[in-house]
Short mmCIF file of C-alpha atoms in Angstrom, two decimals:
data_model
loop_
_atom_site.label_atom_id
_atom_site.label_comp_id
_atom_site.label_asym_id
_atom_site.label_seq_id
_atom_site.Cartn_x
_atom_site.Cartn_y
_atom_site.Cartn_z
CA ARG K 1 1.85 -4.76 21.55
CA CYS K 2 1.71 -2.52 18.47
CA ARG K 3 3.12 -5.35 16.38
CA THR K 4 0.42 -7.72 17.65
CA GLU K 5 -2.36 -5.25 16.87
CA TYR K 6 -0.85 -4.61 13.44
CA GLU K 7 -0.48 -8.28 12.54
CA ASN K 8 -4.11 -8.94 13.48
CA ARG K 9 -5.39 -6.09 11.27
CA ASP K 10 -7.29 -8.25 8.77
CA GLU K 11 -9.12 -10.17 11.51
CA ALA K 12 -9.84 -6.97 13.45
CA THR K 13 -11.54 -5.24 10.51
CA LYS K 14 -13.90 -8.22 10.24
CA GLY K 15 -14.56 -8.50 13.99
CA ASP K 16 -17.53 -7.39 16.05
CA GLU K 17 -18.24 -3.75 16.84
CA THR K 18 -16.09 -3.72 19.99
CA THR K 19 -13.13 -5.33 18.21
CA ARG K 20 -13.34 -2.89 15.32
CA LYS K 21 -13.64 0.13 17.62
CA GLN K 22 -10.50 -0.89 19.49
CA PHE K 23 -8.66 -1.44 16.21
CA HIS K 24 -9.73 1.97 14.91
CA ALA K 25 -8.36 3.61 18.05
CA PHE K 26 -5.06 1.82 17.43
CA VAL K 27 -4.99 3.08 13.82
CA LEU K 28 -5.51 6.70 14.92
CA PHE K 29 -2.88 6.29 17.63
CA LEU K 30 -0.31 5.23 15.02
CA ALA K 31 -1.35 8.19 12.85
CA GLU K 32 -0.76 10.54 15.78
CA LEU K 33 2.59 8.90 16.45
CA TYR K 34 3.66 9.16 12.81
CA LEU K 35 2.88 12.88 12.69
CA ASN K 36 4.70 13.75 15.91
CA LEU K 37 7.61 11.32 16.18
CA GLU K 38 10.77 12.87 14.72
CA ILE K 39 13.88 10.86 13.91
CA LYS K 40 17.21 12.66 13.55
CA GLY K 41 19.65 11.23 11.04
CA THR K 42 23.43 11.12 11.31
CA LYS K 43 23.71 14.35 9.30
CA GLY K 44 21.22 16.19 11.46
CA GLN K 45 18.28 15.83 9.11
CA VAL K 46 14.87 15.22 10.68
CA THR K 47 12.53 12.63 9.20
CA ARG K 48 9.48 10.65 10.21
CA ALA K 49 9.49 6.94 11.01
CA GLU K 50 9.45 5.06 7.71
CA ILE K 51 8.21 1.88 9.38
CA LEU K 52 5.07 3.75 10.50
CA GLN K 53 4.64 5.18 7.00
CA GLU K 54 4.53 1.69 5.52
CA GLY K 55 2.41 0.43 8.40
CA LEU K 56 -0.26 3.07 7.81
CA ARG K 57 -0.37 2.04 4.14
CA GLU K 58 -1.12 -1.56 5.11
CA LEU K 59 -3.67 -0.49 7.71
CA LEU K 60 -5.50 1.45 4.99
CA ASN K 61 -5.44 -1.67 2.82
CA ALA K 62 -7.01 -3.67 5.64
CA LEU K 63 -9.74 -1.07 6.23
CA PHE K 64 -10.66 -0.88 2.54
CA SER K 65 -10.59 -4.68 2.21
CA ASN K 66 -13.65 -4.87 4.46
CA PRO K 67 -15.56 -1.71 3.44
CA VAL K 68 -18.21 -1.53 6.15
CA ASP K 69 -19.16 1.93 7.32
CA SER K 70 -17.08 2.04 10.52
CA ASN K 71 -13.91 0.87 8.73
CA LEU K 72 -14.39 3.46 5.99
CA ILE K 73 -14.95 6.25 8.51
CA CYS K 74 -11.70 5.29 10.22
CA ALA K 75 -9.89 5.38 6.86
CA VAL K 76 -11.25 8.88 6.19
CA LYS K 77 -10.06 10.09 9.60
CA LEU K 78 -6.64 8.58 9.00
CA LEU K 79 -6.24 10.22 5.59
CA LYS K 80 -7.49 13.61 6.79
CA LEU K 81 -4.83 13.54 9.50
CA THR K 82 -1.92 12.15 7.53
CA GLY K 83 -2.83 12.23 3.82
CA SER K 84 -0.70 15.21 2.82
CA VAL K 85 2.32 14.01 4.79
CA LEU K 86 2.07 10.47 3.45
CA GLU K 87 1.70 11.62 -0.14
CA ASP K 88 4.72 13.92 0.15
CA ALA K 89 6.82 11.08 1.60
CA TRP K 90 5.74 8.66 -1.13
CA LYS K 91 6.40 11.19 -3.89
CA GLU K 92 9.94 11.69 -2.60
CA LYS K 93 10.50 7.98 -3.22
CA GLY K 94 8.87 8.11 -6.64
CA LYS K 95 5.89 6.07 -5.47
CA ASN K 96 2.28 6.61 -6.55
CA ASP K 97 0.70 4.95 -3.50
CA MET K 98 -1.77 7.81 -2.98
CA GLU K 99 -3.05 7.43 -6.53
CA GLU K 100 -3.73 3.78 -5.79
CA ILE K 101 -5.55 4.69 -2.57
CA ILE K 102 -7.71 7.29 -4.35
CA GLN K 103 -8.56 4.74 -7.05
CA ARG K 104 -9.54 2.28 -4.35
CA ILE K 105 -11.78 4.88 -2.71
CA GLU K 106 -13.49 5.55 -6.02
CA ASN K 107 -14.08 1.81 -6.47
CA VAL K 108 -15.61 1.63 -2.98
CA VAL K 109 -17.96 4.51 -3.78
CA LEU K 110 -19.08 2.74 -6.95
CA ASP K 111 -19.31 -0.82 -5.69
CA ALA K 112 -19.38 -1.11 -1.90
CA ASN K 113 -22.64 -1.52 0.00
CA CYS K 114 -21.91 1.32 2.40
CA SER K 115 -24.28 4.11 3.44
CA ARG K 116 -24.87 7.23 1.41
CA ASP K 117 -23.38 9.42 4.15
CA VAL K 118 -20.13 7.44 4.15
CA LYS K 119 -19.91 7.61 0.37
CA HIS K 120 -20.29 11.37 0.68
CA MET K 121 -17.41 11.46 3.18
CA LEU K 122 -15.23 9.49 0.76
CA LEU K 123 -16.04 11.80 -2.14
CA LYS K 124 -15.25 14.88 -0.03
CA LEU K 125 -11.90 13.29 0.82
CA VAL K 126 -11.13 12.75 -2.88
CA GLU K 127 -12.05 16.39 -3.48
CA LEU K 128 -9.76 17.49 -0.65
CA ARG K 129 -6.86 15.57 -2.09
CA SER K 130 -7.47 16.99 -5.57
CA SER K 131 -6.94 20.46 -4.05
CA ASN K 132 -3.53 19.33 -2.73
CA TRP K 133 -5.04 18.64 0.69
CA GLY K 134 -6.22 22.24 0.95
CA ARG K 135 -2.71 23.67 0.88
CA VAL K 136 -2.09 26.99 -0.85
CA TYR K 137 1.36 28.28 -1.78
CA GLY K 138 1.73 32.01 -2.32
CA THR K 139 5.33 32.90 -1.48
CA THR K 140 8.41 33.42 -3.63
CA PRO K 141 11.30 30.95 -3.26
CA HIS K 142 13.78 33.75 -2.51
CA THR K 143 12.11 35.25 0.57
CA GLU K 144 11.13 33.51 3.76
CA ALA K 145 7.48 34.25 4.40
CA THR K 146 6.43 36.08 7.55
CA PRO K 147 3.10 37.57 8.64
CA GLU K 148 4.59 41.01 7.91
CA ASN K 149 5.88 40.50 4.36
CA ASP K 150 3.42 37.95 2.97
CA PRO K 151 -0.34 38.64 2.90
CA ASN K 152 -0.92 34.94 2.19
CA TYR K 153 1.13 33.79 5.19
CA PHE K 154 -1.82 32.26 7.01
CA MET K 155 -3.40 30.67 3.91
CA ASN K 156 -1.58 27.38 4.53
CA GLU K 157 -3.11 27.17 7.98
CA PRO K 158 -6.05 24.77 8.38
CA THR K 159 -9.52 26.26 8.59
CA PHE K 160 -11.61 25.46 11.67
CA TYR K 161 -15.19 26.28 12.55
CA THR K 162 -16.81 27.66 15.69
CA SER K 163 -19.92 26.10 17.19
CA ASP K 164 -21.93 28.56 15.06
CA GLY K 165 -20.23 27.38 11.87
CA VAL K 166 -18.08 30.52 11.47
CA PRO K 167 -14.68 29.71 9.88
CA PHE K 168 -11.43 30.86 11.50
CA THR K 169 -7.67 30.28 11.07
CA ALA K 170 -4.48 31.17 12.92
CA ALA K 171 -4.76 34.66 11.43
CA ASP K 172 -7.83 35.34 13.57
CA PRO K 173 -6.97 37.54 16.60
CA ASP K 174 -9.21 35.31 18.77
CA TYR K 175 -7.65 32.11 17.40
CA GLN K 176 -6.50 30.62 20.74
CA GLU K 177 -9.86 31.18 22.41
CA LYS K 178 -11.83 29.79 19.48
CA TYR K 179 -9.51 26.83 19.05
CA GLN K 180 -9.81 25.91 22.73
CA GLU K 181 -13.58 25.97 22.34
CA LEU K 182 -13.19 23.65 19.34
CA LEU K 183 -11.13 21.17 21.36
CA GLU K 184 -13.75 21.08 24.09
CA ARG K 185 -16.53 20.24 21.65
CA GLU K 186 -17.43 16.58 21.36
CA ASP K 187 -18.22 16.63 17.65
CA LEU K 188 -14.64 17.07 16.36
CA PHE K 189 -14.93 13.59 14.83
CA PRO K 190 -18.61 12.67 15.30
CA TYR K 191 -19.41 9.01 15.75
CA TYR K 192 -21.39 7.40 12.97
CA GLU K 193 -24.97 6.57 13.90
CA GLU K 194 -26.84 3.67 12.35
CA ASN K 195 -29.84 5.93 11.71
CA GLY K 196 -27.86 7.90 9.14
CA ALA K 197 -26.96 10.94 11.23
CA ASP K 198 -25.05 13.72 9.53
CA LEU K 199 -21.33 12.96 9.58
CA SER K 200 -19.96 16.21 8.29
CA GLY K 201 -20.66 18.45 11.31
CA PRO K 202 -21.02 22.24 10.91
CA GLY K 203 -18.28 22.37 8.29
CA GLU K 204 -15.51 20.38 6.68
CA MET K 205 -12.37 20.44 8.83
CA TYR K 206 -8.89 19.45 7.80
CA PHE K 207 -5.71 19.31 9.86
CA ASP K 208 -2.49 19.96 7.91
CA GLU K 209 -0.66 19.27 11.14
CA ILE K 210 -2.21 17.89 14.28
CA ASP K 211 -2.07 20.02 17.39
CA ASP K 212 -0.04 19.03 20.45
CA GLU K 213 -3.32 18.18 22.20
CA MET K 214 -4.55 14.66 21.40
CA ASP K 215 -8.09 14.04 20.24
CA PRO K 216 -10.00 12.66 23.27
CA GLU K 217 -10.62 9.37 21.44
CA ILE K 218 -6.91 8.96 20.68
CA GLU K 219 -5.88 10.01 24.20
CA GLU K 220 -8.24 7.48 25.74
CA ALA K 221 -6.90 4.75 23.46
CA PHE K 222 -3.32 5.74 24.28
CA GLU K 223 -3.94 5.62 28.06
CA LYS K 224 -5.61 2.22 27.75
CA PHE K 225 -2.72 1.02 25.60
CA CYS K 226 -0.18 2.09 28.26
CA LEU K 227 -2.13 0.55 31.12
CA GLU K 228 -2.59 -2.79 29.37
CA SER K 229 1.05 -2.89 28.29
CA GLU K 230 2.23 -2.21 31.86
CA HIS K 231 -0.09 -4.93 33.16
CA LYS K 232 1.30 -7.46 30.69
CA ARG K 233 4.89 -6.44 31.54
CA LYS K 234 4.31 -7.11 35.23
CA GLN K 235 2.83 -10.51 34.42
#
């Protein structure tokens, strides 16, 4: 089923609203899978699925090849979730794929007939990547960092925002309570409105690593995927 969805990527990005929405859910499902699926090698090393890494690259190509607003929003979500991990994996192979993607984004901002809000999202993504995806390194290579010996221990943690727009990280003593509130909010990834509604929410959020809890949109797509696959198997 995943192969079928993947092979139809070019047609799906040019389809109607329903077709594109289903395709976008599939893209985010693969992103979730890529981040969480671990493969153990013969020597005990743990890696991510290379086939998904290459697949996400081609899915990005498909989304940027038809740069309408909904496709571009999906691409931004995908890169916010997996951008740092993908770039690290590509750099290990000596590839500059992320540079090509960033160049493509800049071309879209200059040339594509997308909305101003979506162009702003794309520019913020380029800015995020230029800051190494928001990651900060403040430890010495000789000592393993802990909350006790490294004052910058929590600086690599993603920054989230409460409903009042107050930032918090894992260093916050009320982190679990605030993060649960965040998960229950419906505007984690706000849907784009044709009337030009604000897409950024109360603050820019970035996930270095996705939490064990699925985004409701991804979870719904995953459940539908399982149900349809089971139905086809029985047929």
